[in-house]
Short mmCIF file of C-alpha atoms in Angstrom, two decimals:
data_model
loop_
_atom_site.label_atom_id
_atom_site.label_comp_id
_atom_site.label_asym_id
_atom_site.label_seq_id
_atom_site.Cartn_x
_atom_site.Cartn_y
_atom_site.Cartn_z
CA UNK A 1 155.36 173.26 73.46
CA UNK A 2 153.34 174.52 76.43
CA UNK A 3 152.87 171.11 78.06
CA UNK A 4 156.66 170.54 78.12
CA UNK A 5 157.31 173.97 79.64
CA UNK A 6 154.55 173.56 82.22
CA UNK A 7 155.85 170.13 83.21
CA UNK A 8 159.32 171.58 83.71
CA UNK A 9 158.03 174.37 85.94
CA UNK A 10 155.81 172.06 88.00
CA UNK A 11 158.39 169.31 88.43
CA UNK A 12 161.15 171.78 89.30
CA UNK A 13 159.01 173.45 91.95
CA UNK A 14 157.17 170.26 93.08
CA UNK A 15 153.85 171.91 92.24
CA UNK A 16 150.83 169.60 92.20
CA UNK A 17 147.93 169.75 89.73
CA UNK A 18 145.60 170.54 92.61
CA UNK A 19 147.69 173.51 93.80
CA UNK A 20 147.87 175.15 90.38
CA UNK A 21 144.20 174.36 89.68
CA UNK A 22 143.16 176.10 92.89
CA UNK A 23 145.09 179.22 91.86
CA UNK A 24 143.57 179.18 88.35
CA UNK A 25 140.06 178.30 89.62
CA UNK A 26 139.83 175.25 87.41
CA UNK A 27 139.68 171.47 87.83
CA UNK A 28 142.92 169.54 88.51
CA UNK A 29 141.99 167.31 85.56
CA UNK A 30 142.31 170.36 83.27
CA UNK A 31 145.92 170.86 84.42
CA UNK A 32 146.57 167.17 83.93
CA UNK A 33 145.29 167.28 80.36
CA UNK A 34 147.45 170.31 79.55
CA UNK A 35 150.51 168.62 81.04
CA UNK A 36 149.91 165.47 78.97
CA UNK A 37 149.52 167.48 75.76
CA UNK A 38 145.88 166.43 75.46
CA UNK A 39 144.41 169.88 76.00
CA UNK A 40 145.47 172.41 73.37
CA UNK A 41 145.84 175.96 74.74
CA UNK A 42 145.66 178.72 72.14
CA UNK A 43 148.53 181.21 71.80
CA UNK A 44 146.39 184.10 73.06
CA UNK A 45 144.67 182.20 75.89
CA UNK A 46 144.87 184.30 79.11
CA UNK A 47 145.49 181.15 81.14
CA UNK A 48 149.16 181.37 80.09
CA UNK A 49 149.47 184.75 81.82
CA UNK A 50 147.85 183.34 84.96
CA UNK A 51 150.24 180.40 84.98
CA UNK A 52 153.17 182.81 84.60
CA UNK A 53 151.83 184.91 87.49
CA UNK A 54 151.61 181.83 89.73
CA UNK A 55 155.23 180.83 89.12
CA UNK A 56 156.54 184.39 89.29
CA UNK A 57 155.27 184.63 92.89
CA UNK A 58 157.18 181.56 94.10
CA UNK A 59 160.39 181.57 96.12
CA UNK A 60 163.13 179.62 94.31
CA UNK A 61 166.14 177.71 95.61
CA UNK A 62 169.51 178.23 93.86
CA UNK A 63 169.14 174.82 92.19
CA UNK A 64 165.66 175.67 90.86
CA UNK A 65 166.93 178.99 89.53
CA UNK A 66 169.61 177.20 87.51
CA UNK A 67 167.07 174.84 85.93
CA UNK A 68 164.62 177.59 84.98
CA UNK A 69 167.35 179.99 83.80
CA UNK A 70 168.61 177.30 81.45
CA UNK A 71 165.12 176.49 80.13
CA UNK A 72 163.96 180.03 79.29
CA UNK A 73 166.99 180.70 78.64
CA UNK A 74 168.22 183.79 80.49
CA UNK A 75 171.20 185.86 79.35
CA UNK A 76 171.89 187.22 82.81
CA UNK A 77 171.14 186.29 86.39
CA UNK A 78 167.81 184.96 87.55
CA UNK A 79 165.62 188.06 88.18
CA UNK A 80 164.84 188.75 91.82
CA UNK A 81 162.15 191.25 90.83
CA UNK A 82 158.88 189.31 90.57
CA UNK A 83 157.40 191.58 87.88
CA UNK A 84 160.47 191.12 85.70
CA UNK A 85 160.24 187.34 86.19
CA UNK A 86 156.54 187.50 85.32
CA UNK A 87 157.37 189.31 82.06
CA UNK A 88 159.96 186.67 81.13
CA UNK A 89 157.66 183.75 81.96
CA UNK A 90 154.75 185.22 79.96
CA UNK A 91 156.97 185.57 76.90
CA UNK A 92 158.42 182.09 77.31
CA UNK A 93 155.04 180.39 77.72
CA UNK A 94 153.46 182.36 74.86
CA UNK A 95 156.21 182.22 72.25
CA UNK A 96 155.54 180.31 69.06
CA UNK A 97 156.83 176.76 68.87
CA UNK A 98 158.21 175.09 65.77
CA UNK A 99 156.29 171.93 66.57
CA UNK A 100 152.88 171.57 64.97
CA UNK A 101 149.79 170.61 66.92
CA UNK A 102 148.23 167.22 66.15
CA UNK A 103 145.34 168.99 64.40
CA UNK A 104 147.71 171.04 62.24
CA UNK A 105 149.66 167.96 61.18
CA UNK A 106 146.42 166.20 60.32
CA UNK A 107 145.13 169.12 58.25
CA UNK A 108 148.39 169.41 56.32
CA UNK A 109 148.17 165.78 55.27
CA UNK A 110 144.43 166.11 54.60
CA UNK A 111 144.85 169.19 52.42
CA UNK A 112 147.83 167.87 50.45
CA UNK A 113 146.68 164.29 49.87
CA UNK A 114 147.04 163.42 46.20
CA UNK A 115 144.25 161.04 45.27
CA UNK A 116 145.18 160.72 41.63
CA UNK A 117 145.69 157.12 40.59
CA UNK A 118 149.26 155.95 40.87
CA UNK A 119 150.94 152.72 39.94
CA UNK A 120 150.32 150.57 42.97
CA UNK A 121 152.46 147.64 43.97
CA UNK A 122 151.41 144.60 41.98
CA UNK A 123 149.97 142.12 44.44
CA UNK A 124 151.03 138.57 43.73
CA UNK A 125 148.08 136.34 44.55
CA UNK A 126 147.96 132.65 45.26
CA UNK A 127 150.53 132.66 48.05
CA UNK A 128 149.85 130.57 51.12
CA UNK A 129 151.68 130.29 54.40
CA UNK A 130 153.86 127.32 55.31
CA UNK A 131 152.59 127.75 58.86
CA UNK A 132 150.01 124.96 59.05
CA UNK A 133 149.19 125.41 62.76
CA UNK A 134 147.91 128.96 62.32
CA UNK A 135 150.03 130.32 65.19
CA UNK A 136 152.42 133.24 64.77
CA UNK A 137 154.65 135.16 67.19
CA UNK A 138 156.03 138.66 67.54
CA UNK A 139 155.92 141.53 65.05
CA UNK A 140 157.12 139.41 62.13
CA UNK A 141 154.42 136.84 62.85
CA UNK A 142 151.69 139.47 62.92
CA UNK A 143 152.83 140.86 59.55
CA UNK A 144 152.86 137.36 58.04
CA UNK A 145 149.37 136.59 59.35
CA UNK A 146 147.85 139.88 58.13
CA UNK A 147 149.39 139.52 54.65
CA UNK A 148 148.12 135.96 54.48
CA UNK A 149 144.61 137.04 55.46
CA UNK A 150 144.41 139.88 52.92
CA UNK A 151 146.14 137.84 50.20
CA UNK A 152 143.60 135.03 50.52
CA UNK A 153 140.79 137.61 50.54
CA UNK A 154 142.12 139.01 47.25
CA UNK A 155 142.18 135.47 45.86
CA UNK A 156 138.41 135.39 46.26
CA UNK A 157 138.21 138.10 43.56
CA UNK A 158 134.96 139.37 45.10
CA UNK A 159 133.95 142.16 47.52
CA UNK A 160 134.40 141.30 51.20
CA UNK A 161 133.57 142.98 54.50
CA UNK A 162 136.59 143.68 56.71
CA UNK A 163 136.21 144.23 60.47
CA UNK A 164 139.22 145.78 62.20
CA UNK A 165 140.16 146.87 65.72
CA UNK A 166 143.40 147.14 67.66
CA UNK A 167 144.37 148.67 70.96
CA UNK A 168 147.91 147.35 70.61
CA UNK A 169 150.67 149.74 69.58
CA UNK A 170 151.07 150.09 65.82
CA UNK A 171 154.88 150.02 65.84
CA UNK A 172 154.85 146.59 64.23
CA UNK A 173 153.47 148.17 61.04
CA UNK A 174 154.81 151.73 61.19
CA UNK A 175 158.47 150.78 61.59
CA UNK A 176 158.47 148.78 58.35
CA UNK A 177 157.77 151.12 55.38
CA UNK A 178 157.81 148.23 52.87
CA UNK A 179 155.17 146.35 54.86
CA UNK A 180 153.04 149.50 55.34
CA UNK A 181 153.13 150.16 51.59
CA UNK A 182 152.13 146.59 50.79
CA UNK A 183 149.34 146.60 53.39
CA UNK A 184 147.96 149.86 51.97
CA UNK A 185 148.10 148.52 48.41
CA UNK A 186 146.22 145.35 49.36
CA UNK A 187 143.48 147.25 51.19
CA UNK A 188 143.09 149.69 48.28
CA UNK A 189 142.83 146.79 45.87
CA UNK A 190 140.12 145.18 47.99
CA UNK A 191 138.23 148.47 48.19
CA UNK A 192 138.55 148.95 44.41
CA UNK A 193 136.44 145.81 43.84
CA UNK A 194 133.72 146.96 46.22
CA UNK A 195 134.94 145.76 49.63
CA UNK A 196 133.86 147.64 52.79
CA UNK A 197 135.82 148.21 56.00
CA UNK A 198 134.36 148.67 59.49
CA UNK A 199 137.06 149.94 61.86
CA UNK A 200 137.18 150.95 65.52
CA UNK A 201 139.82 153.54 66.44
CA UNK A 202 140.94 153.89 70.04
CA UNK A 203 141.53 157.26 71.67
CA UNK A 204 142.00 158.92 75.03
CA UNK A 205 139.27 161.25 76.28
CA UNK A 206 141.07 164.09 74.53
CA UNK A 207 142.56 163.42 71.06
CA UNK A 208 146.34 163.38 70.93
CA UNK A 209 149.04 162.63 68.38
CA UNK A 210 148.23 158.94 68.38
CA UNK A 211 144.54 159.58 67.67
CA UNK A 212 145.20 161.80 64.66
CA UNK A 213 147.99 159.52 63.44
CA UNK A 214 145.48 156.67 63.34
CA UNK A 215 143.25 158.76 61.07
CA UNK A 216 146.16 160.00 58.93
CA UNK A 217 147.30 156.44 58.29
CA UNK A 218 143.93 155.54 56.81
CA UNK A 219 143.19 158.81 54.99
CA UNK A 220 143.44 157.38 51.43
CA UNK A 221 140.95 154.66 52.44
CA UNK A 222 138.64 157.16 54.19
CA UNK A 223 138.57 159.25 51.02
CA UNK A 224 137.09 156.29 49.14
CA UNK A 225 134.00 156.38 51.34
CA UNK A 226 134.38 152.61 51.87
CA UNK A 227 135.33 152.88 55.56
CA UNK A 228 132.79 152.98 58.40
CA UNK A 229 134.79 154.30 61.39
CA UNK A 230 133.96 154.15 65.11
CA UNK A 231 135.93 155.05 68.21
CA UNK A 232 136.33 153.76 71.76
CA UNK A 233 137.91 155.42 74.78
CA UNK A 234 141.11 153.73 75.93
CA UNK A 235 140.85 152.30 79.44
CA UNK A 236 143.91 153.40 81.46
CA UNK A 237 145.96 150.85 83.34
CA UNK A 238 145.13 147.85 81.15
CA UNK A 239 148.31 146.07 80.05
CA UNK A 240 146.74 143.24 78.04
CA UNK A 241 145.96 144.48 74.54
CA UNK A 242 144.07 142.80 71.69
CA UNK A 243 143.60 143.11 67.93
CA UNK A 244 141.05 141.72 65.48
CA UNK A 245 141.06 141.69 61.69
CA UNK A 246 138.20 139.69 60.25
CA UNK A 247 137.13 138.91 56.71
CA UNK A 248 133.46 138.26 57.33
CA UNK A 249 132.37 134.63 56.79
CA UNK A 250 135.88 133.71 55.66
CA UNK A 251 138.88 134.08 58.02
CA UNK A 252 140.29 136.11 60.91
CA UNK A 253 143.51 137.17 62.59
CA UNK A 254 143.54 137.80 66.33
CA UNK A 255 146.45 139.05 68.40
CA UNK A 256 147.26 139.54 72.07
CA UNK A 257 150.22 141.27 73.70
CA UNK A 258 151.32 143.13 76.79
CA UNK A 259 151.43 146.92 76.49
CA UNK A 260 155.09 147.22 77.48
CA UNK A 261 156.28 143.95 75.89
CA UNK A 262 155.64 143.93 72.15
CA UNK A 263 157.73 140.79 71.71
CA UNK A 264 155.09 138.89 73.70
CA UNK A 265 152.77 139.07 70.70
CA UNK A 266 150.75 135.89 70.14
CA UNK A 267 148.82 135.75 66.84
CA UNK A 268 146.26 133.27 65.55
CA UNK A 269 145.15 132.84 61.95
CA UNK A 270 141.67 131.32 61.98
CA UNK A 271 139.92 129.60 59.06
CA UNK A 272 137.42 127.42 60.94
CA UNK A 273 133.98 128.84 60.07
CA UNK A 274 132.55 128.40 63.55
CA UNK A 275 135.58 130.07 65.12
CA UNK A 276 135.46 132.92 62.59
CA UNK A 277 131.78 133.43 63.41
CA UNK A 278 132.63 133.61 67.11
CA UNK A 279 135.27 136.31 66.47
CA UNK A 280 132.77 138.25 64.34
CA UNK A 281 130.23 138.19 67.17
CA UNK A 282 132.88 139.42 69.63
CA UNK A 283 133.84 142.28 67.31
CA UNK A 284 130.23 143.28 66.52
CA UNK A 285 129.26 143.16 70.20
CA UNK A 286 132.17 145.44 71.02
CA UNK A 287 131.57 147.80 68.05
CA UNK A 288 127.89 148.14 69.03
CA UNK A 289 129.00 149.87 72.23
CA UNK A 290 131.33 152.25 70.37
CA UNK A 291 130.35 155.57 68.84
CA UNK A 292 130.67 156.76 65.23
CA UNK A 293 134.00 158.54 64.72
CA UNK A 294 132.88 160.56 61.72
CA UNK A 295 130.77 160.53 58.59
CA UNK A 296 132.58 160.70 55.27
CA UNK A 297 130.80 162.36 52.35
CA UNK A 298 131.92 162.09 48.73
CA UNK A 299 130.21 162.60 45.38
CA UNK A 300 128.74 159.12 45.74
CA UNK A 301 126.67 160.06 48.81
CA UNK A 302 126.57 163.86 48.48
CA UNK A 303 122.75 163.74 48.49
CA UNK A 304 122.89 162.67 52.16
CA UNK A 305 125.25 165.48 53.19
CA UNK A 306 123.00 168.46 52.50
CA UNK A 307 120.03 167.24 54.64
CA UNK A 308 122.45 166.38 57.48
CA UNK A 309 124.13 169.78 57.18
CA UNK A 310 120.75 171.52 57.22
CA UNK A 311 119.77 169.76 60.45
CA UNK A 312 123.12 170.64 62.01
CA UNK A 313 122.67 174.31 61.17
CA UNK A 314 119.48 174.49 63.20
CA UNK A 315 121.72 174.67 66.28
CA UNK A 316 122.69 178.20 67.34
CA UNK A 317 126.21 178.61 68.75
CA UNK A 318 129.53 180.29 67.96
CA UNK A 319 130.79 179.48 64.46
CA UNK A 320 134.32 179.34 63.02
CA UNK A 321 134.84 179.13 59.27
CA UNK A 322 138.09 178.87 57.31
CA UNK A 323 138.30 178.89 53.53
CA UNK A 324 139.84 180.35 50.38
CA UNK A 325 136.64 182.34 49.73
CA UNK A 326 134.09 184.11 51.93
CA UNK A 327 131.10 182.06 53.06
CA UNK A 328 128.17 181.86 50.68
CA UNK A 329 126.14 183.24 53.62
CA UNK A 330 127.38 186.76 52.83
CA UNK A 331 127.07 186.36 49.05
CA UNK A 332 124.72 188.79 47.22
CA UNK A 333 121.59 187.18 45.82
CA UNK A 334 122.39 188.05 42.20
CA UNK A 335 125.72 186.21 42.40
CA UNK A 336 124.10 183.18 44.04
CA UNK A 337 121.56 183.03 41.22
CA UNK A 338 124.28 183.35 38.58
CA UNK A 339 126.25 180.46 40.10
CA UNK A 340 123.09 178.36 40.36
CA UNK A 341 122.35 179.02 36.70
CA UNK A 342 125.87 177.98 35.70
CA UNK A 343 125.68 174.75 37.68
CA UNK A 344 122.16 173.95 36.41
CA UNK A 345 121.40 172.66 39.91
CA UNK A 346 118.81 173.96 42.41
CA UNK A 347 120.93 172.62 45.28
CA UNK A 348 123.24 175.62 45.28
CA UNK A 349 120.42 178.14 45.87
CA UNK A 350 119.00 175.97 48.65
CA UNK A 351 122.44 175.80 50.26
CA UNK A 352 122.94 179.58 49.89
CA UNK A 353 119.53 180.39 51.35
CA UNK A 354 120.09 178.10 54.31
CA UNK A 355 123.54 179.53 55.10
CA UNK A 356 122.34 183.12 54.75
CA UNK A 357 119.47 182.48 57.18
CA UNK A 358 121.91 180.80 59.58
CA UNK A 359 124.29 183.79 59.70
CA UNK A 360 121.43 186.25 60.12
CA UNK A 361 119.99 184.26 63.01
CA UNK A 362 123.35 183.89 64.76
CA UNK A 363 124.24 187.58 64.72
CA UNK A 364 120.77 188.53 65.97
CA UNK A 365 121.20 186.15 68.91
CA UNK A 366 124.68 187.43 69.74
CA UNK A 367 126.62 184.35 68.61
CA UNK A 368 130.11 185.12 67.31
CA UNK A 369 130.98 184.24 63.70
CA UNK A 370 134.66 184.24 62.79
CA UNK A 371 135.87 183.73 59.22
CA UNK A 372 139.55 183.17 58.52
CA UNK A 373 140.11 183.75 54.81
CA UNK A 374 143.16 182.69 52.80
CA UNK A 375 142.05 184.65 49.75
CA UNK A 376 143.37 183.37 46.40
CA UNK A 377 146.11 185.10 44.48
CA UNK A 378 145.26 186.29 40.98
CA UNK A 379 147.68 183.73 39.59
CA UNK A 380 145.46 180.99 41.03
CA UNK A 381 142.48 182.07 38.95
CA UNK A 382 141.98 180.53 35.53
CA UNK A 383 140.42 182.94 33.03
CA UNK A 384 139.36 185.16 35.94
CA UNK A 385 137.47 182.33 37.65
CA UNK A 386 137.91 180.50 40.93
CA UNK A 387 136.02 177.32 41.94
CA UNK A 388 133.65 177.67 44.88
CA UNK A 389 133.61 175.28 47.81
CA UNK A 390 131.56 172.10 47.30
CA UNK A 391 131.41 173.03 43.62
CA UNK A 392 131.44 169.39 42.50
CA UNK A 393 128.74 168.21 44.91
CA UNK A 394 125.76 170.12 43.57
CA UNK A 395 124.96 167.60 40.89
CA UNK A 396 125.43 169.98 37.97
CA UNK A 397 128.35 171.70 36.28
CA UNK A 398 131.30 172.89 38.35
CA UNK A 399 130.50 176.09 40.24
CA UNK A 400 132.88 179.03 40.10
CA UNK A 401 132.99 182.71 40.97
CA UNK A 402 134.43 185.33 38.62
CA UNK A 403 136.88 188.05 39.59
CA UNK A 404 134.19 190.71 39.34
CA UNK A 405 131.77 188.63 41.39
CA UNK A 406 134.42 188.10 44.06
CA UNK A 407 134.90 191.87 44.28
CA UNK A 408 131.15 192.37 44.72
CA UNK A 409 131.02 189.58 47.30
CA UNK A 410 133.84 191.15 49.32
CA UNK A 411 132.09 194.53 49.23
CA UNK A 412 129.11 192.74 50.75
CA UNK A 413 131.39 191.25 53.42
CA UNK A 414 132.52 194.77 54.33
CA UNK A 415 128.90 195.85 54.66
CA UNK A 416 128.22 192.83 56.86
CA UNK A 417 131.16 193.79 59.08
CA UNK A 418 129.93 197.36 59.41
CA UNK A 419 126.43 196.25 60.43
CA UNK A 420 127.20 193.29 62.72
CA UNK A 421 129.42 193.43 65.81
CA UNK A 422 129.42 189.64 66.21
CA UNK A 423 130.81 189.01 62.72
CA UNK A 424 134.62 189.04 62.28
CA UNK A 425 136.91 188.39 59.32
CA UNK A 426 140.62 187.68 59.57
CA UNK A 427 142.65 187.79 56.34
CA UNK A 428 145.63 185.44 56.26
CA UNK A 429 148.38 184.67 53.77
CA UNK A 430 149.44 181.21 52.69
CA UNK A 431 147.47 178.03 52.18
CA UNK A 432 144.53 177.15 54.40
CA UNK A 433 145.32 173.43 54.01
CA UNK A 434 141.71 172.38 54.27
CA UNK A 435 138.34 174.08 54.60
CA UNK A 436 136.89 174.11 58.12
CA UNK A 437 133.38 174.67 59.45
CA UNK A 438 133.22 174.44 63.25
CA UNK A 439 130.14 174.81 65.44
CA UNK A 440 131.23 175.27 69.05
CA UNK A 441 130.69 172.14 71.11
CA UNK A 442 128.66 170.48 68.37
CA UNK A 443 130.52 169.50 65.22
CA UNK A 444 133.49 169.94 62.92
CA UNK A 445 133.42 169.46 59.17
CA UNK A 446 136.67 169.33 57.22
CA UNK A 447 136.52 169.75 53.44
CA UNK A 448 139.07 168.87 50.80
CA UNK A 449 139.29 170.67 47.48
CA UNK A 450 137.71 169.05 44.43
CA UNK A 451 137.11 166.17 44.22
CA UNK A 452 135.43 167.23 47.44
CA UNK A 453 135.50 164.89 50.41
CA UNK A 454 133.96 165.93 53.72
CA UNK A 455 134.88 164.54 57.12
CA UNK A 456 132.15 165.35 59.65
CA UNK A 457 133.08 164.90 63.34
CA UNK A 458 130.42 165.23 66.03
CA UNK A 459 132.44 164.47 69.18
CA UNK A 460 132.89 167.27 71.69
CA UNK A 461 136.52 166.28 72.39
CA UNK A 462 137.42 166.57 68.70
CA UNK A 463 135.53 169.86 68.48
CA UNK A 464 137.57 171.30 71.35
CA UNK A 465 140.86 170.39 69.67
CA UNK A 466 139.87 172.01 66.37
CA UNK A 467 138.66 175.20 68.06
CA UNK A 468 141.96 175.49 69.92
CA UNK A 469 143.83 175.10 66.63
CA UNK A 470 141.54 177.57 64.84
CA UNK A 471 141.80 180.28 67.50
CA UNK A 472 145.57 180.00 67.48
CA UNK A 473 145.71 180.05 63.66
CA UNK A 474 143.49 183.12 63.45
CA UNK A 475 145.63 184.90 66.03
CA UNK A 476 144.46 188.03 67.75
CA UNK A 477 141.20 189.33 66.26
CA UNK A 478 141.99 192.74 64.74
CA UNK A 479 139.81 195.83 65.18
CA UNK A 480 136.95 196.17 62.73
CA UNK A 481 138.74 199.00 60.91
CA UNK A 482 141.72 196.72 60.29
CA UNK A 483 139.48 193.94 58.96
CA UNK A 484 137.82 196.31 56.50
CA UNK A 485 141.15 197.84 55.46
CA UNK A 486 142.63 194.38 54.69
CA UNK A 487 139.65 193.45 52.52
CA UNK A 488 139.76 196.74 50.63
CA UNK A 489 143.47 196.28 50.03
CA UNK A 490 142.81 192.86 48.52
CA UNK A 491 139.98 194.20 46.34
CA UNK A 492 142.26 196.91 44.96
CA UNK A 493 144.63 194.22 43.67
CA UNK A 494 141.96 192.18 41.90
#
């Protein structure tokens, strides 16, 4: 990936962040974020060419030439011609990598998550620990304490409120698949009887693999709508790490360890009511200073999504949209009314009207709108119908668009393209994974297919990561004639 290649070039040539930043006219912190893999740089970002130009102009020692020749790799001798070296470096820095970005990995899991009920591990209740002192040590001790806490919570056979935070590494859980499976089953069982979970996720200032892995681990729970997630920024240089898992008004597990010494783990299982109350106050005081990570919308609270979405759409900025079907914003009025009639819900027309007004306002103000469409194959349509996005959230019957309506809608998209220079459509093959709606610098909403679940992020640092992924996924924006030709080709096959 780019950050590995950039690190190799900079370490080999002893180039500092400040030196490269001065050449690129950017902040040294930007270079640092790229080098750490925390700043995603799109495949077509011109900064790659500028970086290549910087390193093509350097004078290299024989030892440095060997290192770089091996990395690119070169078939012949290291080029002495600086323009030839520039050409090679541009290609090397811009070539596609097999590794996925953190966002792409997250979306793949999000889009493929099977939420159908499966036979979960049968939880044997009534177990208690032989550890009477309430002290545990190391990874095995933490597992024992957590299972004891959740097992006794299940014994209550009543909804509980779980408070959870950890800035310790999660290796103690992730390296033991059997434990992870059991932990997940116990939490799902608690949620199934009405329990709620308040969790604080830690992150660096720019989301990385660890940040998205934290979310991926909890995705099945997030999809239930029972989790209230927050985030805190990790403080660099702090070696002492802590964890809390609290069953409100009942019991708690606390843990402390050194960042680079997981075996130092010291765990306490607390049942004393006064002590549990003290841990709750510590957690709540900390959580009060954290910020919401995201809002999760499901059928249960869909009525709160549409007002929030309407308020969000009052902001004018560049918009990226990715879906299996064109946005309802470009949908002809007659089709919108037909879908509304089929759903027997006025919500669809309100949503259509709002989106149409939004697109019209953006193009008039010169804000770019980019749609990446993974249009459905005919084989994916049942009886010539295809479900529309959010079709199960309108409160009526499932919404769908017919083959003929899709043709008419796409004809309208072509007209929109012809009339608006700030509107672009990129047709892609394959699966879109998940639906995306990104407002630059403001918010990201990620949609699953029915049963629809929406993750709404409002953090700028998450927004930046998704835009980088989206721009790279869309690739180079084709000329308008190419966009129109691709759509017409698809229509001809319907």
